[in-house]
Amino acid sequence: MRVMKFGGTSVGNAVAIDRTARIIADAYRGDGRLVAVVSAMSGVTNQLIAAAQAAAEGDEQAAARLQQELVERHRGAAAELIPTAARLEATVSRLTELATRCARLVESVHVLRDLSPRAQDWIVSFGERMSAVLIAAVLEERGIPAVPVDSDKVIVTDDHFGSANPLLDETRARAEAILVPLLEAGKLPVVTGFFGATPKGAVTTLGRGGSDFSASILAHALDADEVWIWTDVDGVMTADPRLVPSARTLPAISFAEATELAYFGAKVIHPRTMQPAAERGIPIWIKNTFNPEHPGTRIGPDTSSNGSVVKAITAIPGVSVITVEGSGFLSVADVTARVFETVGRTGVNVFMVFQASSQHSLGFVVRRTDASKVLRALEREFELDLLKGRVARLWEEPGMAIVAVVGAGMRGTPGVAGRVFGTLGQHRINIVAIAQGSSELNISFVIREDEVARAVPAIHDAFGLGGSAGERSAGS
Amino acid sequence: MRVMKFGGTSVGNAVAIDRTARIIADAYRGDGRLVAVVSAMSGVTNQLIAAAQAAAEGDEQAAARLQQELVERHRGAAAELIPTAARLEATVSRLTELATRCARLVESVHVLRDLSPRAQDWIVSFGERMSAVLIAAVLEERGIPAVPVDSDKVIVTDDHFGSANPLLDETRARAEAILVPLLEAGKLPVVTGFFGATPKGAVTTLGRGGSDFSASILAHALDADEVWIWTDVDGVMTADPRLVPSARTLPAISFAEATELAYFGAKVIHPRTMQPAAERGIPIWIKNTFNPEHPGTRIGPDTSSNGSVVKAITAIPGVSVITVEGSGFLSVADVTARVFETVGRTGVNVFMVFQASSQHSLGFVVRRTDASKVLRALEREFELDLLKGRVARLWEEPGMAIVAVVGAGMRGTPGVAGRVFGTLGQHRINIVAIAQGSSELNISFVIREDEVARAVPAIHDAFGLGGSAGERSAGS
Amino acid sequence: MRVMKFGGTSVGNAVAIDRTARIIADAYRGDGRLVAVVSAMSGVTNQLIAAAQAAAEGDEQAAARLQQELVERHRGAAAELIPTAARLEATVSRLTELATRCARLVESVHVLRDLSPRAQDWIVSFGERMSAVLIAAVLEERGIPAVPVDSDKVIVTDDHFGSANPLLDETRARAEAILVPLLEAGKLPVVTGFFGATPKGAVTTLGRGGSDFSASILAHALDADEVWIWTDVDGVMTADPRLVPSARTLPAISFAEATELAYFGAKVIHPRTMQPAAERGIPIWIKNTFNPEHPGTRIGPDTSSNGSVVKAITAIPGVSVITVEGSGFLSVADVTARVFETVGRTGVNVFMVFQASSQHSLGFVVRRTDASKVLRALEREFELDLLKGRVARLWEEPGMAIVAVVGAGMRGTPGVAGRVFGTLGQHRINIVAIAQGSSELNISFVIREDEVARAVPAIHDAFGLGGSAGERSAGS
Amino acid sequence: MRVMKFGGTSVGNAVAIDRTARIIADAYRGDGRLVAVVSAMSGVTNQLIAAAQAAAEGDEQAAARLQQELVERHRGAAAELIPTAARLEATVSRLTELATRCARLVESVHVLRDLSPRAQDWIVSFGERMSAVLIAAVLEERGIPAVPVDSDKVIVTDDHFGSANPLLDETRARAEAILVPLLEAGKLPVVTGFFGATPKGAVTTLGRGGSDFSASILAHALDADEVWIWTDVDGVMTADPRLVPSARTLPAISFAEATELAYFGAKVIHPRTMQPAAERGIPIWIKNTFNPEHPGTRIGPDTSSNGSVVKAITAIPGVSVITVEGSGFLSVADVTARVFETVGRTGVNVFMVFQASSQHSLGFVVRRTDASKVLRALEREFELDLLKGRVARLWEEPGMAIVAVVGAGMRGTPGVAGRVFGTLGQHRINIVAIAQGSSELNISFVIREDEVARAVPAIHDAFGLGGSAGERSAGS
């Protein structure tokens, strides 16, 4: 049994939906046991958030305008893909009803002038609800017994609205109660991606790109054989092709490598997707709706070594380096402990930490948008120490990017760091910070944001990642 | 006015003392205002500690044997250097009295079967006390009005026995009361290095190599023009010449660079020496007693750029990397805070910290001899988290070394890291960890201890540090 | 200038409003400079909260029903008190409009199935908005130039919805811009009590009984001469008259005593009311709308000593004693620190702390409704210590009450504790815990909740608080 | 088998030793299985400490003088009690050798000018070593096969010099190896009280009054039937007889009551004595050497209720109340946590904690001699909060005393607190602070030190503790 997830561009318009429906139909006719997970039509999620925010800020027309746009967009696609008039009418009626419910929520946000994370998650879920109805109808039109399923009935989560965590045991019980009977009856469930609900029923989203995560959670709950993530690229690439024209698709990588790539900025897959699948050893395939013959990338428990120690290069732009400069009065351990207690209280995510100097200065990397919050908290914490000179300075360097060079084979392979930093040197790119631990499968460093466009292609080139297979070895 | 410090090898035997006495005499005759700071004769400090430890552990003969050895060694040198019988007799009598006092302390340690840090500091101070008496007598013999001065009367410190911190204001007051009148009377004070005393008079040592520190403290207290550290090498070298035969002496480096080199293992100068001198902008010269014509190295407020971005390479062998591997349940900030609160309580010194991975693993470097203490403390702190899987693992990798590549010019110069790590790659030396922050003047990394002997020469070579001046530029 | 506040029962129906209007009119005619602060009609606040909660839980009719009830209740009172048809019509129209706006908010809560603290504060504010419109109209009818003023335009607060803290400087600026011109034009502002707004305009309430606080805040902002809190009792009493029939009204108490009484359960005044008035030394009078001739209680900077060391007795029922029993392995200081760090993280309010035993057991008092949250947090914190026997036990004793005996004169007066506890002994009431610090003006202890009804009258009696003045001295 | 301990006054001079020897001889002849534990002759411990301190501070003669005094004092008693010349000579020779060894330690302290806790413990142990030799010889003279045993061979402890903690398992093993064979051979071991040694053999003392503790530890190790503490009073008294002439000896109290009394100042027994005996349920008898017919006090697992709820009253003079006054900005929990973290770091013992006021002031009690250390630490911790007014004040009230009224029966008995505090009131004694928790068997409060002499007799009287049995009930 497979779980197949189709992202926003795979259901972005009538042509894309037609293509997606064909893929689903072929797969269903192949082995008959299939769960489809669908995202909202591309752009719809942003439209929903924008309308809800406008309503909260006082826009009187936001709800009405949203309703109209939702109906028109989905009805347009339905009209093209569902020739049977009765089915079209029933489908449009169902879509209209969903759009009306959604608009009512937005109108309420307008009245209360407040968009809570909880309300936003609920409103946003309507994108997937509508696309699931539409796609199930298109499949039915083609003779496939598809049934739209709302994932707030299946995926149970905690109440971290905006990036909820799945409760896997409860989800498994629900999947057995709801999805398994459908599968056993020969139906094809078309499940909404991206959201679940708390045990009490409040809708929660799983974070941006969460439909991948939904597919992995359902695969775990149903003991699926494989997860197929259908997207608009051929697979996980050696680098962002906008930066590196010669970037290639990787045939296979490990769960750990994929997690590292996703953590350090690769957008093809949601960072948390790997975890449920990896826990059960279920391989994840990345496939291209627009090029379904391409084999794609297999993310699996192991990765056949192909002689390449570096697999791919990713970057996170828009980060800041924050530095706390001691003055020797406080020990490294004490300053570090106090800095991270303080950062911990802000709830801000820390990407890298590095300390290595007699000056006792400690650096770390956070998102640019989190930096001033962190700085203010540190200034409060060290107010007295700054006054008394026990801490010399605290400052932020914005406009930075983290670049991560990833590959499990680099553990124990000499020369990788040399090639990475040698390449940067040849291109006269200054390195702001480096942190690399033993037993890691990546080298991460900080450079100026405006040098990413030169750095990534250069490293890609240095490891022959875009060239012919014969050149792809490092460290020699 | 200059403060000149002579290390153990500069006063190691009659020949060396003769040479040292000539240097002092020449300098005194030059401008007449001079303070000499002397270490114990080479080997004596270790002899004192060994005897005290043996006594504490029950050796009945330790005190008597020590007394005899101290007298013989110093009397031997005195006999060679002081032909005038009356002065020789007076000097030997004074040396014998010091040895007797010292032996009495060691005997008391034996009786109490306990060598406290306080008692050890006191016992150890007799090495310098005896060498100061000896050298002052030799100088007198040559017509120089030298006066031995015990530094526990001048340098005031806190009570951190074994590595005390100077109290600079109190020391200045004492220096004015004791040393200035001597200088004004045309005398040459021969001050014992290495130790001071608490305000209540308990003798304290300033840490291994503390005689350099003594000289810098006295220079600060006396507003000296220069500090000259006379030792057995020509100056600060580009690398340890035992590792790198082509290592060269550096003509000049900055206080910050010298501090970094000392912190990361360079033995020519005590790490804390730079601070008092730097505070007043007093240059420190490193000079060779055995080659006094060599200009040596000038450590000063600024350093004339000679086109070289890398100045020198140092290494600390005998360290361990400790890694705490999270499992995503705890945030990076929280784990880091708790790790370093715990390490802080152990009092152990941390050399490097690095974290950069989606695995939330955090690494840091401590001395091998401190590692098990730190590990045990972390195991206690994370006992419950390990049990519950919130922390995956804690482990030590022993047998490691930190290598630091130092040079103020590397800030903002691209290519240095590339050349460093590229060189390691070419020599197939695996890099265990890297941590480098922005605004630092060193690149530090961890490799296996047994690869230091290959790594340091290779980097030294790569930056042309040993070659002719023309080759010494990096980054091109 | 005076600020007069009228509570819910003072505006509870036509008869009460008539009485209140007369009091306001008399005061206005007296010196002409007056600000009235009004609560919602009694019961309306609860009605608003109940409707909002019902709506959030799915009640389809809650909003419509609420609108009808609000209009009917306020229109009924208006019809009785405003004979002039045109004014009545205009007033009812304004009241209806407010009820409609409120119902629309409740309907939105229904749609979103979520009552956020922010939405609740906004909805609840409509009780005061309607009563201010009604009372201003009644006053106008009587020839007083009253103007209803919404306090979200005047009182600026932080964003702790449900119990916001005033920002006094911003409030002063607003009061000068809005209220001072009205007062200078001879108008009588009828300001809504209980709520303010954040600087961005989100409505916030000041906590239960917050209208008292509103009056005190406005008095501070306007440098008023006095605050009069009109309520349904004659003043601050020596005890709750339902428990103690002989309880008397106190003619005067100090700010500190009133704060202590309010903190420990006296309901006549909101605990935080004293602070703004005390900061400017503005006396607060407690007066009875139903008995305006009674002099009431004056709460002021000082209190004329009338020979009585104990002023009043209060009680907080519904609390639990939580005890952490050490076993001597951990020090008192360490256990105490960890207990209160943990409690601090829960945000729960602690009423009393006591520790005095070789057993190292530490006790403290929280509300019964907070106890299980605190216990769970402590169980997590001490999980390992309980397992290893370093902490013996953690437990809750529910069904307890704190009783506080208050009076500034007890500082330095012997015999008060003796009389208090002696009285309890005579009535065979067991004392569960006592905590009293030096320099305090109260004695607080814990007894079983079901003994409050015996304890309070007995102590009241013992100090002669209800008797004739001649008997009111203690300690002799 | 019994362990009998004889304190300093029981071995203070020839007459006392004669009496003690008779008691031991009688007991030995009774059942033959007996271990005697002896303290140093009264005054000797202080003499040893004084000599060691004088030596450390430079007194040249301290060691010689000490040796002479020790020999004279013990030889004097020996001469009176051992008529047999050969035995006397052998005993004096052994005593002289011990005094010489001790003097040598003191001389070494003099040379090193430093009295470490470790050296002090070793020196102090010679008091018991000499008395054990003396008493064993006196017993031998009377035909009892007594053998002096040094407790550093038997009692194993950790290395907290000055108040070491026993390691019971190791001690049991040693007792089985050393004492059991002696007992089985019919010998009477005369064991030195007060000290043990670390596993490595460094001598450690168990704290003032530690000979009681030694006896209890040995009873635990040997599974003794009873411990008899022979002292100079008839037993545990209802109060200090110097304060309360009518104080009576209690026939029986529980382990818990005795612990509480010892913790709160009763000097008859060392606070930690109860723990090893209680762990094995071994009763401890307090008996009077000078009045051996008196039954004494039995401290046991249970205590026959004799109708008295209050058993005894103790006091700790010389304490200070420290108060931290918040200002409402910080929560009670947060202030309490920070205060006790800070106090915990100082290592100071806290006797009582109390907090109960809207002012958020927190009080606690420490020894006067610890107060300034604690205050300074708190001032540092709250430096910024004091500056910003988040903490209003920190202060010490010296000259205070804790009084504890103890009795297991007071749990659940109403009226005890009333009688206690009523009595204080009648005597016009002001109560500074009270802290009492549920489930405790004592009421503790703070009064002025100079009122202890009035307070304790008054309470003693109020509970009829000194009167005839008929009056001894409370709470009615």
Tab-separated table of C-alpha atoms in Angstrom, chain D residues 361-467:
chain	number	residue	atom	x	y	z
D	361	SER	CA	8.220	39.860	51.989
D	362	LEU	CA	10.027	36.641	52.727
D	363	GLY	CA	11.775	35.898	56.009
D	364	PHE	CA	14.147	33.215	57.172
D	365	VAL	CA	16.400	32.464	60.105
D	366	VAL	CA	20.120	31.719	60.119
D	367	ARG	CA	22.828	31.820	62.766
D	368	ARG	CA	23.987	35.330	63.586
D	369	THR	CA	27.504	34.359	62.579
D	370	ASP	CA	26.310	33.350	59.098
D	371	ALA	CA	24.050	36.322	58.535
D	372	SER	CA	26.452	38.788	56.983
D	373	LYS	CA	27.697	36.196	54.493
D	374	VAL	CA	24.104	35.511	53.453
D	375	LEU	CA	23.217	39.205	53.274
D	376	ARG	CA	26.199	39.964	51.076
D	377	ALA	CA	25.311	37.108	48.728
D	378	LEU	CA	21.712	38.330	48.501
D	379	GLU	CA	22.834	41.884	47.866
D	380	ARG	CA	24.895	40.684	44.946
D	381	GLU	CA	22.069	38.510	43.581
D	382	PHE	CA	19.478	41.280	43.837
D	383	GLU	CA	21.823	44.181	43.042
D	384	LEU	CA	19.947	45.110	39.884
D	385	ASP	CA	16.519	44.484	41.414
D	386	LEU	CA	17.286	46.741	44.357
D	387	LEU	CA	18.502	49.418	41.966
D	388	LYS	CA	15.328	49.171	39.890
D	389	GLY	CA	13.017	48.931	42.880
D	390	ARG	CA	11.845	45.399	42.059
D	391	VAL	CA	13.071	44.410	45.511
D	392	ALA	CA	12.421	47.049	48.128
D	393	ARG	CA	14.765	46.066	50.942
D	394	LEU	CA	16.993	43.367	52.409
D	395	TRP	CA	17.798	43.433	56.085
D	396	GLU	CA	18.941	41.501	59.099
D	397	GLU	CA	17.489	41.579	62.596
D	398	PRO	CA	20.168	40.182	64.895
D	399	GLY	CA	19.817	39.324	68.567
D	400	MET	CA	17.037	36.829	68.012
D	401	ALA	CA	16.310	33.326	69.306
D	402	ILE	CA	14.249	30.444	67.966
D	403	VAL	CA	12.107	28.703	70.567
D	404	ALA	CA	10.671	25.286	69.727
D	405	VAL	CA	7.858	23.638	71.646
D	406	VAL	CA	8.013	19.930	70.877
D	407	GLY	CA	5.659	16.993	71.312
D	408	ALA	CA	4.284	14.412	68.903
D	409	GLY	CA	0.887	14.665	70.539
D	410	MET	CA	0.333	18.212	69.376
D	411	ARG	CA	-0.533	17.004	65.890
D	412	GLY	CA	-4.260	17.190	65.822
D	413	THR	CA	-4.558	18.568	69.360
D	414	PRO	CA	-6.211	21.966	69.311
D	415	GLY	CA	-5.156	24.617	71.722
D	416	VAL	CA	-1.415	24.086	71.833
D	417	ALA	CA	-0.557	27.127	69.741
D	418	GLY	CA	-3.099	29.116	71.699
D	419	ARG	CA	-1.579	28.198	75.000
D	420	VAL	CA	1.955	28.866	73.717
D	421	PHE	CA	1.225	32.272	72.263
D	422	GLY	CA	-1.287	33.186	74.949
D	423	THR	CA	1.391	32.618	77.516
D	424	LEU	CA	3.812	34.836	75.645
D	425	GLY	CA	1.132	37.500	75.454
D	426	GLN	CA	0.481	37.385	79.165
D	427	HIS	CA	4.160	37.943	79.693
D	428	ARG	CA	4.160	40.728	77.107
D	429	ILE	CA	6.783	38.965	75.023
D	430	ASN	CA	6.637	40.077	71.423
D	431	ILE	CA	6.685	37.366	68.738
D	432	VAL	CA	8.908	38.251	65.819
D	433	ALA	CA	8.025	35.372	63.509
D	434	ILE	CA	6.211	32.057	63.475
D	435	ALA	CA	6.422	29.116	61.090
D	436	GLN	CA	4.580	25.931	61.621
D	437	GLY	CA	3.626	23.350	59.071
D	438	SER	CA	0.980	20.713	59.063
D	439	SER	CA	2.037	17.284	60.267
D	440	GLU	CA	4.788	18.666	62.416
D	441	LEU	CA	5.499	17.849	65.989
D	442	ASN	CA	6.774	21.230	66.993
D	443	ILE	CA	5.756	24.870	67.091
D	444	SER	CA	8.694	27.140	66.371
D	445	PHE	CA	8.812	30.868	66.719
D	446	VAL	CA	11.294	33.692	66.940
D	447	ILE	CA	11.562	36.128	69.848
D	448	ARG	CA	14.201	38.546	71.053
D	449	GLU	CA	17.155	36.692	72.539
D	450	ASP	CA	16.901	38.598	75.794
D	451	GLU	CA	13.379	37.338	76.336
D	452	VAL	CA	14.235	33.642	76.167
D	453	ALA	CA	14.848	33.570	79.928
D	454	ARG	CA	11.270	34.718	80.492
D	455	ALA	CA	9.582	32.894	77.637
D	456	VAL	CA	10.807	29.363	78.205
D	457	PRO	CA	9.855	29.141	81.921
D	458	ALA	CA	6.479	30.701	81.184
D	459	ILE	CA	5.615	28.149	78.522
D	460	HIS	CA	7.027	25.367	80.649
D	461	ASP	CA	4.733	26.476	83.385
D	462	ALA	CA	1.734	26.911	81.132
D	463	PHE	CA	1.922	23.292	80.063
D	464	GLY	CA	2.516	22.130	83.614
D	465	LEU	CA	5.691	20.425	82.517
D	466	GLY	CA	7.373	20.865	85.838
D	467	GLY	CA	4.343	20.203	88.017
